[in-house]
CSV table of C-alpha atoms in Angstrom, one decimal:
chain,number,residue,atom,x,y,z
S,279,UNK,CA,-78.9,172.5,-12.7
S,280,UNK,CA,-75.0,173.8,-14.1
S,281,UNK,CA,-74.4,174.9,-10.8
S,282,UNK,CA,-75.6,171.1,-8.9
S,283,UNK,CA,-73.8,169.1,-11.5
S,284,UNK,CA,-70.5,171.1,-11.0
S,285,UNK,CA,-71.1,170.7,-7.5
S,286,UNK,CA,-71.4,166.6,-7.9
S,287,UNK,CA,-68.7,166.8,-10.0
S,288,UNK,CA,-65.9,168.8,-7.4
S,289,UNK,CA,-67.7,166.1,-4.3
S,290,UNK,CA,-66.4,163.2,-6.1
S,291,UNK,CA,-63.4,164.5,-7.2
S,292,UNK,CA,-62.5,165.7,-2.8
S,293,UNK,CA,-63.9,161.6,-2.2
S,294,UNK,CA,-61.5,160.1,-4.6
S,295,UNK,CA,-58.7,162.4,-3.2
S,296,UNK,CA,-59.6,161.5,0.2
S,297,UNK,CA,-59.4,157.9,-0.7
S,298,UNK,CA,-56.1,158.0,-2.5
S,299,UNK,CA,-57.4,158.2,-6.1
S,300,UNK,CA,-57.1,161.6,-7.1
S,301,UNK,CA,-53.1,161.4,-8.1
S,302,UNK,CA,-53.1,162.2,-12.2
S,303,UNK,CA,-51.5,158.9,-12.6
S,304,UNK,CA,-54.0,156.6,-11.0
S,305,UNK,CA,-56.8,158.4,-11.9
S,306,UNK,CA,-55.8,157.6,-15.7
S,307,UNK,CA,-55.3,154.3,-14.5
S,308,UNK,CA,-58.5,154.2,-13.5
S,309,UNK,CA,-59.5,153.7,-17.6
S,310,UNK,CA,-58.8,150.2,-18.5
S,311,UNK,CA,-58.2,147.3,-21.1
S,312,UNK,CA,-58.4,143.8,-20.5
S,313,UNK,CA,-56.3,140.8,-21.9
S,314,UNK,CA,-56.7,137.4,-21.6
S,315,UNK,CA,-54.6,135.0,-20.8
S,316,UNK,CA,-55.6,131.7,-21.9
S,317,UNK,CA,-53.0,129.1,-20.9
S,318,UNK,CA,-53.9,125.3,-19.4
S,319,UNK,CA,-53.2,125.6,-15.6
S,320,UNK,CA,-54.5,122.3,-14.5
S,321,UNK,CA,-53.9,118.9,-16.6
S,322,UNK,CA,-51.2,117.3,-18.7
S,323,UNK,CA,-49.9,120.4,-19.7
S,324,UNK,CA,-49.6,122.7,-17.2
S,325,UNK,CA,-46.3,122.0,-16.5
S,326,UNK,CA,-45.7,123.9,-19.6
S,327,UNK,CA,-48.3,126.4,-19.6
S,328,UNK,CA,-48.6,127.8,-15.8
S,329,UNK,CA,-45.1,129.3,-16.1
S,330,UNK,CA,-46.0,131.3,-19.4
S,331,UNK,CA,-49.5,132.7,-17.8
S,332,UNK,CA,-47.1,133.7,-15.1
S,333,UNK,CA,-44.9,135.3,-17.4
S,334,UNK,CA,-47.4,137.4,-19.2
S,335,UNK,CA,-49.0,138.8,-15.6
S,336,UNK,CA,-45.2,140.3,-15.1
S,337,UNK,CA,-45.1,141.6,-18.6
S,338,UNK,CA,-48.7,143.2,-17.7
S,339,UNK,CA,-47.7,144.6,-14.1
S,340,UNK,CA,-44.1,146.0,-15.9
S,341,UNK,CA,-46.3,148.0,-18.2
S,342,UNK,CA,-48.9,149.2,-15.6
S,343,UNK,CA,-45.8,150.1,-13.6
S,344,UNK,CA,-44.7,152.8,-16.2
S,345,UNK,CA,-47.6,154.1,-17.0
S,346,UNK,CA,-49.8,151.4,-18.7
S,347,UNK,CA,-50.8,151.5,-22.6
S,348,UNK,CA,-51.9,154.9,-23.6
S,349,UNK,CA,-52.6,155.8,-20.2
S,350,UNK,CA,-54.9,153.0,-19.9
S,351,UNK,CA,-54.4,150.1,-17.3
S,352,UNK,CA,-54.0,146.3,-18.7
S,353,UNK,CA,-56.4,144.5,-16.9
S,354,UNK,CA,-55.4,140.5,-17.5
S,355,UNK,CA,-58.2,138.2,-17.1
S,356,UNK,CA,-56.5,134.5,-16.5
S,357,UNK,CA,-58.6,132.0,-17.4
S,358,UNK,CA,-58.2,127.9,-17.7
S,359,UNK,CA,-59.1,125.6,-20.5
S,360,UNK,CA,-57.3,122.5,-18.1
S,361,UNK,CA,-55.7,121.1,-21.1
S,362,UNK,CA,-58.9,120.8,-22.5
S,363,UNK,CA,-58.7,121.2,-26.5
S,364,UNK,CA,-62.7,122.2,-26.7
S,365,UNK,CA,-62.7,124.3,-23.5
S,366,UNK,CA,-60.2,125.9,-25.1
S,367,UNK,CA,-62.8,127.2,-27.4
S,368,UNK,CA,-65.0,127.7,-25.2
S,369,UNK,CA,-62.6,129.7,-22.9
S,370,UNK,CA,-61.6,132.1,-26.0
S,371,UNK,CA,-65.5,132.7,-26.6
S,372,UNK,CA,-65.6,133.7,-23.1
S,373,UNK,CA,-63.0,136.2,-23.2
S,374,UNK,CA,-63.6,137.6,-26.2
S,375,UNK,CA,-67.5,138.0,-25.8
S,376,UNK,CA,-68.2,138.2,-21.9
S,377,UNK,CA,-64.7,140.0,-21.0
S,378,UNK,CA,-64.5,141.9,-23.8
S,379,UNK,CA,-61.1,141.8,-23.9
S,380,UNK,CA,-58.8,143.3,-26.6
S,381,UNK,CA,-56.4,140.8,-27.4
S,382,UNK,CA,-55.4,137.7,-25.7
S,383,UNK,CA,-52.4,135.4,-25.0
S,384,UNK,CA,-51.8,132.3,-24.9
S,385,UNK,CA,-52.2,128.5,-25.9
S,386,UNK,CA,-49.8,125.6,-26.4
S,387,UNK,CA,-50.6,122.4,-28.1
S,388,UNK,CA,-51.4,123.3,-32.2
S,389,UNK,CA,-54.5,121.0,-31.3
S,390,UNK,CA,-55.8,124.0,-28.9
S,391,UNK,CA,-54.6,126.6,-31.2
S,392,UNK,CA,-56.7,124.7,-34.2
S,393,UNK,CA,-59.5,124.6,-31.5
S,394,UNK,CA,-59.8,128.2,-31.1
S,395,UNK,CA,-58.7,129.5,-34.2
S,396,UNK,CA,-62.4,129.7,-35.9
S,397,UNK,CA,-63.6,131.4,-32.7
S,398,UNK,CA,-61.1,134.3,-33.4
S,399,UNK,CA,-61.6,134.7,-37.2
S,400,UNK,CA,-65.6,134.5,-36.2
S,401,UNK,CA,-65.4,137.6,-33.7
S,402,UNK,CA,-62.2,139.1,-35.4
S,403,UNK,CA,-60.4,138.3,-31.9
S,404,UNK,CA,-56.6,138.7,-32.0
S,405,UNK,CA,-54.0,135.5,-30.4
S,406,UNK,CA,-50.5,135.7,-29.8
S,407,UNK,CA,-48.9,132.7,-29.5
S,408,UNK,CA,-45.7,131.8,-27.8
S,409,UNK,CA,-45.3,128.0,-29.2
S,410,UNK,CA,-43.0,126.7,-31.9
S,411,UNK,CA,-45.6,125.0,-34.5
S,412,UNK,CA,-45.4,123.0,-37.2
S,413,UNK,CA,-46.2,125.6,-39.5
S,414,UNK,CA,-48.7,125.2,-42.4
S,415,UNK,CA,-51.0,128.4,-41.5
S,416,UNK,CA,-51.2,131.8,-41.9
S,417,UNK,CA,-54.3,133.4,-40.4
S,418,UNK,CA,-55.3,137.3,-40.0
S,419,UNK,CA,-56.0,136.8,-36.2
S,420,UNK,CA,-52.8,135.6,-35.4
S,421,UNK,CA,-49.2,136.2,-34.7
S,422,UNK,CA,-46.8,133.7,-34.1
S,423,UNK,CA,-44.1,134.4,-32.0
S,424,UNK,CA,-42.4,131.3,-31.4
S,425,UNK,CA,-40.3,129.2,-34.4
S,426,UNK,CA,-41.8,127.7,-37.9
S,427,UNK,CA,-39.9,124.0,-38.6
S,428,UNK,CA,-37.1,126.4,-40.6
S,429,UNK,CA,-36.7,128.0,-37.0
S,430,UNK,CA,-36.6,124.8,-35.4
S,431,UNK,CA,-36.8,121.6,-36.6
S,432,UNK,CA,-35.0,121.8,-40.2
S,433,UNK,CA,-32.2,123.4,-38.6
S,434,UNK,CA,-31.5,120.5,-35.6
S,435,UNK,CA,-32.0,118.0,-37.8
S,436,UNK,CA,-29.4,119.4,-40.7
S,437,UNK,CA,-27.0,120.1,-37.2
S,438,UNK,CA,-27.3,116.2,-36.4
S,439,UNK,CA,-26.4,115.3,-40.3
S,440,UNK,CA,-23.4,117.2,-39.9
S,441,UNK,CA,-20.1,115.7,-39.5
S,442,UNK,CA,-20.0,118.4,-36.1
S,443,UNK,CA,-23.4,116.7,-34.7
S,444,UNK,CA,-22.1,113.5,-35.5
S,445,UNK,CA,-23.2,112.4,-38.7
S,446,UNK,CA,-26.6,110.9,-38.1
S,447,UNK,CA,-27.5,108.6,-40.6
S,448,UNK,CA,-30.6,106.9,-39.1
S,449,UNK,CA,-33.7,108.4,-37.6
S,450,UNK,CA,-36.3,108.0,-35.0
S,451,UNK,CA,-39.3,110.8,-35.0
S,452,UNK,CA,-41.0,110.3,-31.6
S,453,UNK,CA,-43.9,112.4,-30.8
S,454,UNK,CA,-47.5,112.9,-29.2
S,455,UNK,CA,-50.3,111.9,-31.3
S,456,UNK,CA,-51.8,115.4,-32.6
S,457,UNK,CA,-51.5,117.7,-35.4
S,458,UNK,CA,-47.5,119.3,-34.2
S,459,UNK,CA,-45.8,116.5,-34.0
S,460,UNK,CA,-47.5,114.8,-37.2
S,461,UNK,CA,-47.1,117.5,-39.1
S,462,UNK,CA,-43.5,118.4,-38.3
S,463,UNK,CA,-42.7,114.8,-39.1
S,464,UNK,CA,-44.1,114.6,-42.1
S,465,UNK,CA,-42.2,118.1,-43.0
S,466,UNK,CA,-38.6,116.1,-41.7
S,467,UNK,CA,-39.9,112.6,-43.5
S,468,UNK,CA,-39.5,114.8,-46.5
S,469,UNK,CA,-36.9,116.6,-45.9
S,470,UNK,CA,-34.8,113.5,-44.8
S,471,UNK,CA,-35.5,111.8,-47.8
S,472,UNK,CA,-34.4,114.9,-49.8
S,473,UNK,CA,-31.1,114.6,-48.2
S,474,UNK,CA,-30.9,110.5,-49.7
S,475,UNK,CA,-32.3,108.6,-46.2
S,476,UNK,CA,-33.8,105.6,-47.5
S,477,UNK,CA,-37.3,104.8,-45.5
S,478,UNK,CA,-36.2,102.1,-44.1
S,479,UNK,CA,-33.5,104.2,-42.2
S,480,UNK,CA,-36.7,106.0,-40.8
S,481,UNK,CA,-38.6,104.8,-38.0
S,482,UNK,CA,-41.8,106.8,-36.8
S,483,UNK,CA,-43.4,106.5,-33.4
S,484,UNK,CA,-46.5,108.2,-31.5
S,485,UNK,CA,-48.0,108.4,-27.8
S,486,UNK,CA,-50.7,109.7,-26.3
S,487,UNK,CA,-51.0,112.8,-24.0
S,488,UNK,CA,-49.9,112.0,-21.1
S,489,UNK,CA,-48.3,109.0,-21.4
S,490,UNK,CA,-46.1,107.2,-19.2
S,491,UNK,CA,-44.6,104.2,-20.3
S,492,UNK,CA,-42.1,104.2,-22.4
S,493,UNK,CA,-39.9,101.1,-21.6
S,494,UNK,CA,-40.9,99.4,-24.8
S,495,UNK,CA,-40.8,102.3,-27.0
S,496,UNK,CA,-37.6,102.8,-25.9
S,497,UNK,CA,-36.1,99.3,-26.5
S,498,UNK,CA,-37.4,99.2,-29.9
S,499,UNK,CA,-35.2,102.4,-30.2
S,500,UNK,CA,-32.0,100.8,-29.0
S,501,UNK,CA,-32.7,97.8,-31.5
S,502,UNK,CA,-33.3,100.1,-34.0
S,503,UNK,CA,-30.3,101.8,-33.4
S,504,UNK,CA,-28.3,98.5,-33.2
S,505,UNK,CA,-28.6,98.2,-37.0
S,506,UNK,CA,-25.6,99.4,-37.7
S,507,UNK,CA,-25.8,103.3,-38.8
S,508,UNK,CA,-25.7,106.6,-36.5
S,509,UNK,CA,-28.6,106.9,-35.1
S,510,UNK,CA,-30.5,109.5,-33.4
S,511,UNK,CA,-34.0,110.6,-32.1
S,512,UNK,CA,-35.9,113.6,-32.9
S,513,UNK,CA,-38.6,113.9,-30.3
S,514,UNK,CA,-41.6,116.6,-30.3
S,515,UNK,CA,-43.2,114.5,-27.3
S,516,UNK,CA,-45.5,117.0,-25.1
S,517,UNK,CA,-46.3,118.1,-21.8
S,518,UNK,CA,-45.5,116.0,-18.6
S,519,UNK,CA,-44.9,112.5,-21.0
S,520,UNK,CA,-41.8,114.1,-21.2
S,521,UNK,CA,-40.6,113.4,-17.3
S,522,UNK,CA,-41.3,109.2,-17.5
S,523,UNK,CA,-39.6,109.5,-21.3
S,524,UNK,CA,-36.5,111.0,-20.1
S,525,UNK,CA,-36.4,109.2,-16.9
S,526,UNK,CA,-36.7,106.0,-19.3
S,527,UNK,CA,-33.6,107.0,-21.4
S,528,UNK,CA,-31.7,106.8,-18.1
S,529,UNK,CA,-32.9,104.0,-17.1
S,530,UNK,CA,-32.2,102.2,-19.7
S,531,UNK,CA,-28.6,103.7,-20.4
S,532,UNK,CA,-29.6,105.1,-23.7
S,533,UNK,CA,-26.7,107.8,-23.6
S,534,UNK,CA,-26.5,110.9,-25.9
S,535,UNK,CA,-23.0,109.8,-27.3
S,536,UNK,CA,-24.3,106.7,-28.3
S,537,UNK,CA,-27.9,107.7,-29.9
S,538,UNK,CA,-28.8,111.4,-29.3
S,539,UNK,CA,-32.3,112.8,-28.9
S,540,UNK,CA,-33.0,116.1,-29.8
S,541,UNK,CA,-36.1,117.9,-28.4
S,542,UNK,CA,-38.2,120.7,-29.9
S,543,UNK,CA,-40.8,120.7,-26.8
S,544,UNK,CA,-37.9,120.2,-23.6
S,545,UNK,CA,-36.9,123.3,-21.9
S,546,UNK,CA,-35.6,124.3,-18.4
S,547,UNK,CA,-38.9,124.3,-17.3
S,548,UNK,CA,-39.7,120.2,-18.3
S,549,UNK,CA,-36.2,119.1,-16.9
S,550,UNK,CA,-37.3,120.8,-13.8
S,551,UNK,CA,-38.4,117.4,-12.1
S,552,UNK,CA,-36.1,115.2,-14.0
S,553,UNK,CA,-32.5,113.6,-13.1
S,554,UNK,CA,-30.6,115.5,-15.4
S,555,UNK,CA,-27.2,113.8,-15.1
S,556,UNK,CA,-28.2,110.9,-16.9
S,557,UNK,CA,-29.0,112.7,-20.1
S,558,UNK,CA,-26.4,115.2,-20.1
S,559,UNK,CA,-25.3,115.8,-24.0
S,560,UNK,CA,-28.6,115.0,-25.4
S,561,UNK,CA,-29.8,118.4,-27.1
S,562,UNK,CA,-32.9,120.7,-27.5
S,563,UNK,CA,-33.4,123.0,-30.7
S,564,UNK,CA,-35.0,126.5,-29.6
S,565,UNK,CA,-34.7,130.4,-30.1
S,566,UNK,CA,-33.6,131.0,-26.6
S,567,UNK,CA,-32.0,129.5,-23.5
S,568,UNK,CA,-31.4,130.8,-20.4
S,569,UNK,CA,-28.3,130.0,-20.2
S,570,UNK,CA,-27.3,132.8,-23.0
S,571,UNK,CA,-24.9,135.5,-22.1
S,572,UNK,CA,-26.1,139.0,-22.7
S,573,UNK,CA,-27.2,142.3,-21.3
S,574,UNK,CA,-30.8,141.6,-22.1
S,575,UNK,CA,-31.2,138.4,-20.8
S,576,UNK,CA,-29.1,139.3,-17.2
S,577,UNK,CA,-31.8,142.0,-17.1
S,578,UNK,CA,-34.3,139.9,-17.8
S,579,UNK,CA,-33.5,137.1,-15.8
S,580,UNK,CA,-33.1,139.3,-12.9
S,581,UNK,CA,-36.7,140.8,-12.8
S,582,UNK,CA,-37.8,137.1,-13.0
S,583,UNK,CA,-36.4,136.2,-10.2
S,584,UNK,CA,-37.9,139.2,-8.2
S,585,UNK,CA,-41.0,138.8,-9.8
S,586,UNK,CA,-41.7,135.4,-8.4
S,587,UNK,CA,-40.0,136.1,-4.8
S,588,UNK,CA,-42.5,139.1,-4.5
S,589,UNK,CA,-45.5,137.0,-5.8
S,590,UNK,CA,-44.7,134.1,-4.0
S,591,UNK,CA,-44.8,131.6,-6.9
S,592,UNK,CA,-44.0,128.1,-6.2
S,593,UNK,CA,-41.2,127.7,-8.4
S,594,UNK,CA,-39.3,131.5,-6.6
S,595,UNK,CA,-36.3,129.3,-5.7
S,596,UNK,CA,-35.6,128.0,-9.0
S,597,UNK,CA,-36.9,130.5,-11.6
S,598,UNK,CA,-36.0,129.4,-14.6
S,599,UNK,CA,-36.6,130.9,-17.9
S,600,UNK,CA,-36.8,129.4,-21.5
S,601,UNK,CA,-38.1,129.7,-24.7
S,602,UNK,CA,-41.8,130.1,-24.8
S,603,UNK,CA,-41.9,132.5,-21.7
S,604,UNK,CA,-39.5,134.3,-23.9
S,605,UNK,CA,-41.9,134.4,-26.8
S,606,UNK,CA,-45.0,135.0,-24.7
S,607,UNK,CA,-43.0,138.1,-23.0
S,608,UNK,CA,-42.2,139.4,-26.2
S,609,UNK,CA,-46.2,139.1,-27.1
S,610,UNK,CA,-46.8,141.4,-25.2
S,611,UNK,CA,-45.2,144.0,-25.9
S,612,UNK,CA,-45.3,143.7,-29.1
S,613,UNK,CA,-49.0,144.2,-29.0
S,614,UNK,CA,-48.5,147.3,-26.7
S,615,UNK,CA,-46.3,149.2,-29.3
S,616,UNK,CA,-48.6,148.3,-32.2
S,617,UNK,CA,-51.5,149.6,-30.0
S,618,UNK,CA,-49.4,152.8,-29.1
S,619,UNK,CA,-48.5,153.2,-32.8
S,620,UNK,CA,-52.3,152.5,-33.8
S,621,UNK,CA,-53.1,154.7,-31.5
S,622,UNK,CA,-56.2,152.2,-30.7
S,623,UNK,CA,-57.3,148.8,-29.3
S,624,UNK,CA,-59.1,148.3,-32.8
S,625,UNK,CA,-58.0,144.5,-33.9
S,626,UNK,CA,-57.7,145.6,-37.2
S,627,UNK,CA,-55.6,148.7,-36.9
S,628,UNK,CA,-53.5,147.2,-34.0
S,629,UNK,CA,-53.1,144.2,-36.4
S,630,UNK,CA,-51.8,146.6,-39.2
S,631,UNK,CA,-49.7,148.2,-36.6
S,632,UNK,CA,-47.5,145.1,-35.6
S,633,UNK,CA,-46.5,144.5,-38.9
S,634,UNK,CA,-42.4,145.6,-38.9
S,635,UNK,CA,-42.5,146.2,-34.9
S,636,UNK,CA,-39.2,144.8,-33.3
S,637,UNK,CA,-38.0,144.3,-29.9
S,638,UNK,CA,-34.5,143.8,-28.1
S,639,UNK,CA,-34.9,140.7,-26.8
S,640,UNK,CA,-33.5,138.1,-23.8
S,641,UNK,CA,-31.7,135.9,-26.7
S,642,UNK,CA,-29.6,139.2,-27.4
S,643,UNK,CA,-31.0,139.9,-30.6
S,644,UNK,CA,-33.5,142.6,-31.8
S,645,UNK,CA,-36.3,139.9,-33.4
S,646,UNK,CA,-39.0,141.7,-35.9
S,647,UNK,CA,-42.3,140.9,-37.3
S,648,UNK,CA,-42.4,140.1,-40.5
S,649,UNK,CA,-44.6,142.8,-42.3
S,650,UNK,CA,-46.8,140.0,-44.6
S,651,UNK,CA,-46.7,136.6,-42.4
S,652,UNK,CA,-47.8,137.6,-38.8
S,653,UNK,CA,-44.3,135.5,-37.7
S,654,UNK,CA,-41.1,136.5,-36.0
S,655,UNK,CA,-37.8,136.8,-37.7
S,656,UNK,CA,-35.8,134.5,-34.8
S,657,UNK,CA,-32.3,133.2,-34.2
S,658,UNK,CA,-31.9,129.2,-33.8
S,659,UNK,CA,-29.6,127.9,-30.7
S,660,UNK,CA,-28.6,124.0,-30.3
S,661,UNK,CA,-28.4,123.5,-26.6
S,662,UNK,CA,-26.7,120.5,-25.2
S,663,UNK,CA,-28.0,119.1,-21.5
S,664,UNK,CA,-26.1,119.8,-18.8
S,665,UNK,CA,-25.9,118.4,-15.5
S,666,UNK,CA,-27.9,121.2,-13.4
S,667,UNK,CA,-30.5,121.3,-15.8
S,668,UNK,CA,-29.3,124.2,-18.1
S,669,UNK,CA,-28.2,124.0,-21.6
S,670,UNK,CA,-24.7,124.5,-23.1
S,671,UNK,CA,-24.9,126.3,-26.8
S,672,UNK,CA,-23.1,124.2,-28.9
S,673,UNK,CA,-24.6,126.0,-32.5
S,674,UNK,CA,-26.0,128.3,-33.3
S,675,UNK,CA,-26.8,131.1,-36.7
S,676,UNK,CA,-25.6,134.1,-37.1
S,677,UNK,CA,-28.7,136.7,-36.0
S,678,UNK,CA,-32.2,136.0,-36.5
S,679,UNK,CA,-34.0,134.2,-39.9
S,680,UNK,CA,-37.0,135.0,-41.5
S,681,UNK,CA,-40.1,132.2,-40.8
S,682,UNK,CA,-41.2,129.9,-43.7
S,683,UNK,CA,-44.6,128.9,-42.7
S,684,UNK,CA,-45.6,127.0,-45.5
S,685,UNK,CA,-42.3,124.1,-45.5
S,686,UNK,CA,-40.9,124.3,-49.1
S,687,UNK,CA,-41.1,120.3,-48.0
S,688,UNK,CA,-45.0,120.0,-47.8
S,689,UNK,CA,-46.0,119.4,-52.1
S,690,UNK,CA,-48.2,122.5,-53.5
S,691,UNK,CA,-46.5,125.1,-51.1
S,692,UNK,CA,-44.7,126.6,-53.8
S,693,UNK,CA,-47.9,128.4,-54.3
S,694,UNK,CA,-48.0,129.4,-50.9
S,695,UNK,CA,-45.2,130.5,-49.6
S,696,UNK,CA,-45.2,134.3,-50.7
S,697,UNK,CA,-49.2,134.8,-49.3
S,698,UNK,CA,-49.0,138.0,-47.4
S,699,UNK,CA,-51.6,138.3,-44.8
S,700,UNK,CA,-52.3,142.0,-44.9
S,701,UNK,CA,-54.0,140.8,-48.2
S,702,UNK,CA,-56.5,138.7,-45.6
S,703,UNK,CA,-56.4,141.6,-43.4
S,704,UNK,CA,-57.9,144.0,-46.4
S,705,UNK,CA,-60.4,141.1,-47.0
């Protein structure tokens, strides 16, 4: 019996070096972990999201190409929730249940995040996500790599006080009606008020997803602004509302020097389809642009570009970069060192093990997680529009800042803002 099983064993082993499988390298390979990838690839916000699902597959194929994790391959298993917040849910009980998979990738819209955040904590599932967020939760299953309103938000908004950004005195918070854009507003009602706005110097507006007309939205702007006082716009409008808003602005003339609008959700990737010379000086707030000179991001830049020539991807003679395909690429491989340090796919341990892990990345800085609150330490950048589409940096701080993600703004934080989550991991 020895002697037949030893001989099964030496016939498979000639088949899978006759069919090209019997290097040392591919045969490791031939062990594998899956991720998912759970980012909206059809409906109002895939014009956001199909870029970062792309982004993560060339994370995925870099690794594989030196070696994979732990000799393992990264299997990525792409799914679509079609900008659906409860398919969303759905989608994440799919991956983690059916697929199996060890970690997974993705969302946008806090709404979808909210919607499959109970599915994670039920199945002890583990989420990176690459979206700025309004903040206000801290949950084991998580990380956050893009920006908390002190990353973000707080930041713009103190730049357009400033005598440098022009001495706002007025403002307009414009935004899709869900939980970001609410909830950030309410953090900058606050914190405007802190700073001596009266309310009546604050105007608040909301939209739905996918929403097109913004004619009389915007006129009620330019009244509003016609008051007298500095005025400018602080808009965390989502998804594709953000090609008819813009084109709106130029329509009607609404020019940055006269009322400015600064965007927390607009990056390369939205002005994409949009007539940028009509809004050139009007700003964004992020922790990256691809307009930033360093090493890292040439490098970077560069294997985007081949990356989408070799795949064929629609968008191969423009790739642009920005923010949140910068925070979803860093996702990545943050999880892959954690899981090379755990020396595991475990949740738990590989949770554990990305606490402190850091990374050189394209915005020139070596960003870190923070070891209790699951969010990345992140530099802030002020971009002005340009003409072609790509933003000129016209502030920014020194290196990268530590996350609040309870806002010092929101009452009954105070008690929050020191909760370390790898008390909720021991729990």
């Amino acid at each position: 019996m020895e002697r037949r099983a030893l001989l099964k064993t030496l016939a498979l082993a000639a088949s899978a070096a006759a069919t090209g499988l019997g290097s040392p390298t591919l045969f490791a390979q031939q062990k594998t972990v899956k991720v998912g990838v759970l980012h909206s690839l059809s409906g109002t916000m895939a014009i956001s999201e199909t870029v970062l699902k792309d982004v993560v597959l060339m994370a995925v194929d870099e690794i594989n190409a030196n070696g994979g994790v732990m000799g393992y391959k990264v299997e990525a298993v792409v799914v679509d929730p079609a900008s659906n917040w409860p398919l969303f849910a759905e989608k994440a009980r799919q991956l983690l249940t059916q697929e199996k998979v060890a970690v997974v990738f993705g969302c946008w819209t806090s709404v979808s995040r909210k919607s499959v955040l109970p599915v994670f904590e039920e199945l002890n599932g583990l989420l990176f996500y690459p979206v700025q967020y309004e903040g206000e939760e801290i949950s084991k299953n998580v990380f956050y790599t893009g920006a908390a309103p002190n990353q973000q938000a707080i930041p713009a908004v103190e730049y357009l006080m400033s005598k440098e950004g022009g001495g706002a005195q007025r403002w307009v918070l414009l935004g899709t009606d869900y939980v970001y854009p609410r909830t950030t507003n309410k953090i900058l009602r606050a914190f405007l008020k802190s700073k001596g706005v009266a309310e009546a110097d604050i105007m608040e507006e909301y939209t739905p997803f996918g929403h097109t007309d913004y004619q009389t939205i915007i006129a009620k702007i330019k009244k509003f602004a016609a008051e007298g006082k500095k005025t400018a716009v602080v808009s965390t409008i989502n998804g594709d509302s953000n090609v008819p808003f813009y084109k709106e602005l130029g329509n009607q003339g609404l020019k940055a020097t006269d009322v400015p609008v600064v965007a927390f959700s607009v990056g390369e990737e939205e002005l994409r389809g949009v007539d940028t010379k009509p809004l050139v000086g009007h700003l964004a707030a992020w922790n990256y642009f691809m307009s930033l000179k360093n090493p890292e991001n040439d490098a970077w830049k560069k294997k985007w570009a081949e990356y989408t020539k070799a795949k064929k991807l629609p968008y191969a003679g423009k790739p642009l970069t920005n923010d949140p395909m910068e925070a979803a690429y860093v996702g990545v491989y943050m999880w892959k060192q954690a899981a090379e340090k755990a020396k595991s796919f475990d949740v738990d341990k590989v949770r554990v093990a990305t606490y402190g892990q850091s990374f050189k990345a394209p915005d020139g800085f070596t960003i870190k997680m923070d070891e209790k609150n699951h969010h990345l330490h992140k530099p802030v950048f002020i971009g002005e529009v340009k003409a072609d589409g790509q933003f000129n940096v016209v502030w920014k701080t020194p290196g990268p800042i530590k996350a609040q993600p309870w806002s010092p703004f929101i009452a009954g934080n105070e008690k929050k803002k020191d909760e370390p989550a790898l008390m909720a991991a021991k729990q």
